[in-house]
């Protein structure tokens, strides 16, 4: 076993142990008494249910990640990567098409093997806690649409990257960087109007108090907004949410129908004010730029490792190829990805607090923001008391009690 294999193996192991530790701490951190801020909002029975929900999901997570760990180790050490490579090479498709087939087979294999887990999560766990609204028909259609979309959007991009690294020499990484960036921007631009409607129905909010209050609020903070959309989130889940998507003329603010049903007009305005806060405080632009920089870093490093023989030896590959190199590099890159991810989440948690403050200040109604957060937590059975280490590893938002506390200061 060479040095590269040892690094990758350690990374996989450390990642597994860190997550397991965080999960265990998180479960131990559960307290049977309800936090004071939630008295009168959470009935004791539902609070117990929320803790049960966390336990069930955590244990299921262990099963899933153990399976995935075994899967990758068995595939790796049984020589799955060179076996597949030899098979693909028998078709003599040339470097680009071979790469697409090689990667396609691996992705399909992964998707098929994770299907039972995903179905169990939706139809057994979510069902048991009253969240699942997905019918088998919707589920199958989602899978098919996802597959077609991945083929249509993913294949040209992957082919271009393979071609650049195959033929463009030392310039390949930054050609790819420019290409991937433009591609990401175009996809983000068309997503709200072309992609998301394939999965959900978006209807402009009907005239009335809610719409007029939202529009006059948007006007008061000088936020250009033509329309607010309602999404049929209830088609899949009883959980509720709101989000902001796209940019320029195609940007959209979207409220789940489930959210509209549960909240007062003031609470909904507070939730949207938070979303608009992300835009006004330039968080959206910031994450876009950071994403582009990360892509650049990754491609730069990829260019330096993709022909390194040690990377191929680690996976028992006798012949080098761009496509296999990309997959192996992704595993080698995992520790950097992990660290960058932690930094990005810390930044995201900070931005969430800023957006909460923005909403409270501009609506002059921090109480509605707090009420909305409380209701959302109760409805979605959120964990009120996550362990700090778990938050550090996994949370993109501060824990709800912390958000309420910052809003009450
Ligand atoms: Zn937010």
Coordinates of C-alpha atoms and ligand atoms in Angstrom, one line a residue:
X1 CA 0.0 0.0 0.0
X2 CA 1.5 3.3 -1.0
X3 CA 1.6 6.7 0.7
X4 CA -1.5 8.1 -1.2
X5 CA -3.6 5.0 -0.3
X6 CA -2.6 5.6 3.4
X7 CA -3.7 9.2 3.2
X8 CA -7.0 8.4 1.6
X9 CA -7.7 5.5 4.0
X10 CA -7.0 7.7 7.0
X11 CA -9.2 10.4 5.7
X12 CA -12.1 8.0 5.2
X13 CA -11.5 6.6 8.7
X14 CA -11.2 10.0 10.5
X15 CA -14.3 11.3 8.8
X16 CA -16.3 8.3 9.9
X17 CA -15.0 8.5 13.5
X18 CA -15.5 12.2 13.8
X19 CA -19.1 12.0 12.6
X20 CA -19.8 9.0 14.9
X21 CA -18.4 10.9 17.8
X22 CA -20.4 14.0 17.0
X23 CA -23.6 11.9 16.7
X24 CA -23.0 10.3 20.1
X25 CA -22.4 13.6 21.8
X26 CA -25.5 15.0 20.1
X27 CA -27.7 12.2 21.5
X28 CA -26.2 12.4 24.9
X29 CA -26.9 16.1 24.9
X30 CA -30.6 15.6 24.8
X31 CA -32.5 16.8 27.9
X32 CA -35.9 15.7 28.9
X33 CA -36.9 19.1 30.2
X34 CA -38.2 21.6 27.7
X35 CA -36.1 24.8 27.2
X36 CA -37.7 27.8 28.8
X37 CA -38.1 29.7 25.6
X38 CA -40.4 27.0 24.2
X39 CA -42.8 26.7 27.1
X40 CA -46.3 27.0 25.9
X41 CA -45.2 26.4 22.3
X42 CA -44.1 22.8 22.5
X43 CA -46.4 20.3 24.1
X44 CA -44.4 17.7 26.1
X45 CA -45.6 14.9 23.9
X46 CA -44.4 16.5 20.7
X47 CA -41.1 17.5 22.3
X48 CA -40.5 13.8 23.2
X49 CA -41.4 13.0 19.6
X50 CA -38.8 15.4 18.3
X51 CA -36.1 13.7 20.3
X52 CA -37.2 10.3 19.1
X53 CA -37.0 11.7 15.5
X54 CA -33.4 12.7 16.1
X55 CA -32.6 9.3 17.6
X56 CA -34.1 7.3 14.8
X57 CA -32.4 9.5 12.1
X58 CA -29.1 9.3 13.8
X59 CA -29.2 5.5 14.1
X60 CA -30.3 5.2 10.5
X61 CA -27.4 7.5 9.6
X62 CA -25.0 5.1 11.2
X63 CA -26.4 2.2 9.2
X64 CA -26.1 4.2 6.0
X65 CA -22.6 5.5 6.6
X66 CA -21.3 2.1 7.7
X67 CA -22.7 0.6 4.5
X68 CA -21.1 3.3 2.4
X69 CA -17.8 2.8 4.2
X70 CA -17.9 -1.0 3.6
X71 CA -18.9 -0.4 0.0
X72 CA -16.0 1.8 -0.9
X73 CA -13.5 -0.3 0.9
X74 CA -14.7 -3.6 -0.7
X75 CA -14.8 -2.0 -4.1
X76 CA -11.4 -0.5 -3.7
X77 CA -9.5 -3.5 -2.3
X78 CA -11.3 -6.1 -4.4
X79 CA -9.9 -4.2 -7.5
X80 CA -13.2 -2.8 -8.6
X81 CA -11.7 0.3 -10.2
X82 CA -9.2 -1.5 -12.6
X83 CA -11.8 -4.2 -13.3
X84 CA -14.3 -1.6 -14.5
X85 CA -11.5 0.2 -16.4
X86 CA -10.6 -3.0 -18.3
X87 CA -14.2 -3.6 -19.2
X88 CA -14.8 -0.1 -20.5
X89 CA -11.5 -0.2 -22.5
X90 CA -12.8 -3.3 -24.4
X91 CA -15.3 -1.0 -26.3
X92 CA -12.4 1.2 -27.6
X93 CA -14.5 4.4 -27.3
X94 CA -11.6 6.9 -27.0
X95 CA -10.7 8.9 -23.9
X96 CA -13.7 11.1 -23.6
X97 CA -16.5 8.6 -24.2
X98 CA -14.7 6.0 -22.1
X99 CA -14.5 8.5 -19.3
X100 CA -18.3 9.3 -19.5
X101 CA -19.1 5.5 -19.5
X102 CA -16.7 4.8 -16.6
X103 CA -18.0 7.7 -14.4
X104 CA -21.6 7.0 -15.5
X105 CA -21.4 3.3 -14.4
X106 CA -19.9 4.3 -11.0
X107 CA -22.5 7.0 -10.4
X108 CA -25.3 4.6 -11.5
X109 CA -24.0 1.9 -9.2
X110 CA -23.9 4.3 -6.3
X111 CA -27.4 5.6 -7.0
X112 CA -28.9 2.1 -7.2
X113 CA -27.2 0.9 -4.0
X114 CA -28.3 4.0 -2.1
X115 CA -31.9 3.7 -3.4
X116 CA -33.2 1.4 -0.6
X117 CA -31.8 3.7 2.0
X118 CA -33.4 6.7 0.5
X119 CA -36.7 4.9 0.2
X120 CA -36.6 3.7 3.8
X121 CA -35.9 7.3 4.9
X122 CA -38.9 8.7 3.0
X123 CA -41.5 5.9 3.3
X124 CA -40.7 4.5 6.7
X125 CA -39.0 7.2 8.9
X126 CA -40.6 10.4 7.5
X127 CA -43.9 8.5 7.3
X128 CA -43.7 7.4 10.9
X129 CA -43.2 11.0 12.1
X130 CA -46.0 12.3 9.9
X131 CA -43.9 14.2 7.4
X132 CA -44.1 12.1 4.3
X133 CA -46.6 13.1 1.6
X134 CA -44.7 11.6 -1.3
X135 CA -46.6 9.0 -3.3
X136 CA -44.6 6.2 -4.9
X137 CA -45.6 7.7 -8.2
X138 CA -44.1 11.1 -7.4
X139 CA -41.0 9.3 -6.0
X140 CA -40.4 7.3 -9.2
X141 CA -41.1 10.3 -11.4
X142 CA -38.6 12.4 -9.3
X143 CA -36.0 9.7 -9.9
X144 CA -36.5 9.6 -13.6
X145 CA -36.5 13.4 -14.0
X146 CA -33.4 13.6 -11.8
X147 CA -31.7 11.0 -14.0
X148 CA -32.6 12.7 -17.3
X149 CA -31.5 16.1 -15.9
X150 CA -28.2 14.7 -14.7
X151 CA -27.6 13.2 -18.1
X152 CA -28.6 16.4 -19.9
X153 CA -26.7 18.8 -17.7
X154 CA -23.9 16.7 -16.4
X155 CA -22.7 14.9 -19.6
X156 CA -21.7 18.0 -21.6
X157 CA -19.9 19.5 -18.6
X158 CA -18.1 16.3 -17.8
X159 CA -17.2 15.8 -21.4
X160 CA -15.7 19.3 -21.6
X161 CA -13.6 18.8 -18.5
X162 CA -12.3 15.5 -19.7
X163 CA -11.5 17.0 -23.1
X164 CA -9.7 20.0 -21.6
X165 CA -7.5 17.8 -19.4
X166 CA -6.9 15.4 -22.3
X167 CA -6.0 17.9 -25.0
X168 CA -5.3 21.4 -23.5
X169 CA -2.0 20.7 -21.7
X170 CA -0.9 22.9 -18.8
X171 CA -3.7 25.4 -19.5
X172 CA -6.4 22.8 -18.9
X173 CA -7.2 23.7 -15.3
X174 CA -8.0 27.3 -15.9
X175 CA -9.9 26.6 -19.1
X176 CA -11.9 24.3 -17.0
X177 CA -12.3 26.9 -14.3
X178 CA -13.7 29.5 -16.7
X179 CA -15.9 26.8 -18.3
X180 CA -17.3 25.4 -15.0
X181 CA -17.9 28.9 -13.7
X182 CA -19.8 30.1 -16.7
X183 CA -21.8 26.8 -16.6
X184 CA -22.7 27.2 -12.9
X185 CA -23.8 30.8 -13.5
X186 CA -26.0 29.7 -16.5
X187 CA -27.6 26.8 -14.5
X188 CA -28.3 29.1 -11.5
X189 CA -29.8 31.6 -13.8
X190 CA -32.1 29.2 -15.5
X191 CA -32.9 27.0 -12.5
X192 CA -35.8 29.0 -11.2
X193 CA -37.6 29.2 -14.5
X194 CA -36.5 26.0 -16.3
X195 CA -35.4 23.3 -13.8
X196 CA -37.3 23.8 -10.6
X197 CA -40.7 23.8 -12.2
X198 CA -40.0 20.3 -13.4
X199 CA -40.3 19.1 -9.8
X200 CA -42.8 21.6 -8.2
X201 CA -45.6 23.9 -9.1
X202 CA -44.8 27.6 -8.6
X203 CA -47.8 29.9 -8.5
X204 CA -47.6 33.7 -8.0
X205 CA -49.0 34.6 -4.6
X206 CA -52.6 35.6 -4.9
X207 CA -53.7 39.2 -4.3
X208 CA -54.5 39.9 -0.7
X209 CA -53.1 41.0 2.6
X210 CA -50.1 38.7 2.5
X211 CA -48.9 39.8 -0.9
X212 CA -49.5 43.5 -0.4
X213 CA -47.7 43.4 3.0
X214 CA -44.7 41.6 1.5
X215 CA -44.5 43.9 -1.5
X216 CA -44.7 47.1 0.6
X217 CA -42.0 45.7 2.9
X218 CA -39.8 44.9 -0.1
X219 CA -40.3 48.4 -1.3
X220 CA -39.4 49.9 2.1
X221 CA -36.0 48.2 2.0
X222 CA -35.5 49.0 -1.7
X223 CA -35.6 45.3 -2.8
X224 CA -36.6 44.9 -6.4
X225 CA -39.3 42.3 -6.3
X226 CA -41.9 41.6 -8.9
X227 CA -43.5 38.6 -7.4
X228 CA -43.5 36.1 -4.6
X229 CA -44.2 32.5 -5.4
X230 CA -45.9 29.8 -3.6
X231 CA -44.6 26.3 -4.0
X232 CA -46.5 23.0 -3.5
X233 CA -44.0 21.6 -1.0
X234 CA -46.9 19.7 0.5
X235 CA -46.7 17.3 -2.5
X236 CA -43.7 15.7 -0.9
X237 CA -43.4 16.6 2.8
X238 CA -45.3 18.3 5.6
X239 CA -42.1 20.2 6.5
X240 CA -42.1 23.9 5.7
X241 CA -39.5 26.3 4.4
X242 CA -38.9 29.4 2.4
X243 CA -36.0 30.2 0.1
X244 CA -34.4 32.6 -2.3
X245 CA -33.1 31.4 -5.7
X246 CA -31.6 32.6 -8.9
X247 CA -30.4 36.1 -9.6
X248 CA -31.0 39.0 -11.9
X249 CA -34.4 39.1 -13.6
X250 CA -35.0 35.4 -12.8
X251 CA -34.6 35.6 -9.0
X252 CA -37.5 34.3 -7.0
X253 CA -38.6 34.3 -3.4
X254 CA -40.5 31.2 -2.7
X255 CA -42.8 30.2 0.2
X256 CA -43.8 26.6 0.8
X257 CA -47.6 26.3 0.9
X258 CA -47.1 24.4 4.2
X259 CA -45.4 27.5 5.6
X260 CA -48.2 29.8 4.5
X261 CA -50.7 27.6 6.2
X262 CA -48.9 27.7 9.6
X263 CA -47.8 31.3 10.0
X264 CA -49.4 34.7 10.5
X265 CA -48.8 37.4 7.9
X266 CA -46.3 39.1 10.2
X267 CA -44.3 35.9 10.7
X268 CA -44.2 35.3 7.0
X269 CA -43.0 38.8 6.3
X270 CA -40.3 38.2 9.0
X271 CA -39.2 35.0 7.2
X272 CA -39.0 36.7 3.9
X273 CA -37.3 39.7 5.4
X274 CA -34.6 37.2 6.5
X275 CA -34.3 35.8 3.0
X276 CA -34.1 39.3 1.5
X277 CA -31.5 40.2 4.2
X278 CA -29.2 37.6 2.7
X279 CA -29.5 39.4 -0.6
X280 CA -29.1 42.9 0.8
X281 CA -26.1 41.9 2.9
X282 CA -24.5 40.4 -0.2
X283 CA -24.4 36.9 1.2
X284 CA -25.6 35.4 -2.0
X285 CA -22.9 37.1 -4.0
X286 CA -20.3 36.1 -1.4
X287 CA -21.1 32.4 -1.5
X288 CA -21.1 32.5 -5.3
X289 CA -17.6 34.0 -5.3
X290 CA -16.3 31.6 -2.6
X291 CA -17.7 28.7 -4.6
X292 CA -15.9 29.9 -7.7
X293 CA -12.6 30.2 -5.8
X294 CA -13.0 26.8 -4.3
X295 CA -13.6 25.3 -7.8
X296 CA -10.4 27.1 -9.0
X297 CA -8.4 25.6 -6.1
X298 CA -9.7 22.2 -6.7
X299 CA -9.0 22.3 -10.5
X300 CA -5.5 23.7 -9.9
X301 CA -4.7 20.8 -7.5
X302 CA -6.4 18.3 -9.8
X303 CA -4.1 19.4 -12.7
X304 CA -1.0 18.7 -10.5
X305 CA -2.1 15.3 -9.4
X306 CA -3.9 13.9 -12.3
X307 CA -0.9 12.3 -14.0
X308 CA 0.8 11.3 -10.7
X309 CA 1.5 7.6 -10.9
X310 CA 1.2 7.1 -7.1
X311 CA -2.5 8.1 -7.3
X312 CA -3.1 5.2 -9.8
X313 CA -1.0 2.7 -7.9
X314 CA -3.1 3.3 -4.8
X315 CA -6.1 1.9 -6.6
X316 CA -4.3 -0.9 -8.5
X317 CA -4.7 0.8 -11.8
X318 CA -2.1 -0.2 -14.4
X319 CA -3.1 2.4 -17.0
X320 CA -3.5 6.1 -16.4
X321 CA -6.5 8.0 -17.6
X322 CA -8.0 11.4 -17.0
X323 CA -11.4 10.0 -15.9
X324 CA -10.0 7.6 -13.3
X325 CA -7.5 10.3 -12.1
X326 CA -10.4 12.6 -11.5
X327 CA -12.2 10.1 -9.3
X328 CA -9.1 9.2 -7.3
X329 CA -8.2 12.8 -6.9
X330 CA -11.6 13.6 -5.5
X331 CA -10.9 11.1 -2.7
X332 CA -7.5 12.6 -2.0
X333 CA -9.0 16.1 -2.0
X334 CA -11.6 15.1 0.7
X335 CA -9.7 16.5 3.7
X336 CA -9.4 19.9 2.1
X337 CA -13.0 19.7 1.1
X338 CA -13.9 18.8 4.7
X339 CA -11.9 21.8 6.1
X340 CA -13.3 24.2 3.6
X341 CA -16.8 22.9 4.3
X342 CA -16.3 23.6 8.1
X343 CA -15.1 27.2 7.3
X344 CA -18.0 27.7 4.9
X345 CA -20.5 26.5 7.5
X346 CA -19.1 28.8 10.2
X347 CA -19.4 31.7 7.7
X348 CA -23.0 30.6 6.9
X349 CA -23.9 30.5 10.6
X350 CA -22.6 34.1 11.0
X351 CA -24.5 35.2 7.9
X352 CA -27.7 33.7 9.3
X353 CA -27.4 35.8 12.4
X354 CA -26.8 38.9 10.3
X355 CA -29.9 38.1 8.2
X356 CA -32.0 37.5 11.4
X357 CA -30.9 40.9 12.7
X358 CA -31.7 42.5 9.4
X359 CA -35.2 41.1 9.5
X360 CA -35.7 42.2 13.0
X361 CA -34.5 45.7 12.4
X362 CA -36.2 46.4 9.1
X363 CA -39.6 44.9 10.0
X364 CA -39.2 46.6 13.5
X365 CA -40.8 43.4 14.7
X366 CA -38.3 41.0 16.3
X367 CA -41.1 39.2 18.1
X368 CA -42.6 37.9 14.9
X369 CA -39.2 36.6 13.8
X370 CA -38.8 34.8 17.1
X371 CA -42.4 33.4 16.9
X372 CA -41.7 32.2 13.3
X373 CA -38.5 30.4 14.4
X374 CA -40.3 28.7 17.3
X375 CA -43.2 27.5 15.2
X376 CA -40.8 26.3 12.4
X377 CA -38.8 24.3 15.0
X378 CA -41.9 22.7 16.5
X379 CA -43.4 21.9 13.2
X380 CA -40.2 20.4 11.7
X381 CA -39.3 18.6 14.9
X382 CA -35.9 20.3 15.0
X383 CA -33.4 19.5 17.7
X384 CA -33.5 22.4 20.2
X385 CA -30.3 21.4 22.0
X386 CA -27.7 20.1 19.6
X387 CA -24.2 19.5 21.0
X388 CA -21.7 22.3 20.1
X389 CA -19.3 19.8 18.3
X390 CA -22.2 18.5 16.2
X391 CA -23.1 22.1 15.3
X392 CA -19.5 22.8 14.4
X393 CA -19.4 19.9 12.0
X394 CA -22.9 20.0 10.5
X395 CA -24.9 23.1 11.1
X396 CA -25.3 25.8 8.4
X397 CA -27.6 27.7 10.8
X398 CA -27.0 28.5 14.4
X399 CA -29.2 26.4 16.8
X400 CA -32.6 27.9 17.2
X401 CA -32.2 28.8 20.8
X402 CA -29.1 30.8 19.9
X403 CA -31.0 32.6 17.1
X404 CA -33.8 33.5 19.5
X405 CA -31.3 34.7 22.1
X406 CA -29.5 37.0 19.6
X407 CA -32.9 38.4 18.5
X408 CA -33.9 39.1 22.0
X409 CA -30.8 41.2 22.8
Ligands
LIG1 ZN1 -31.0 32.2 6.1

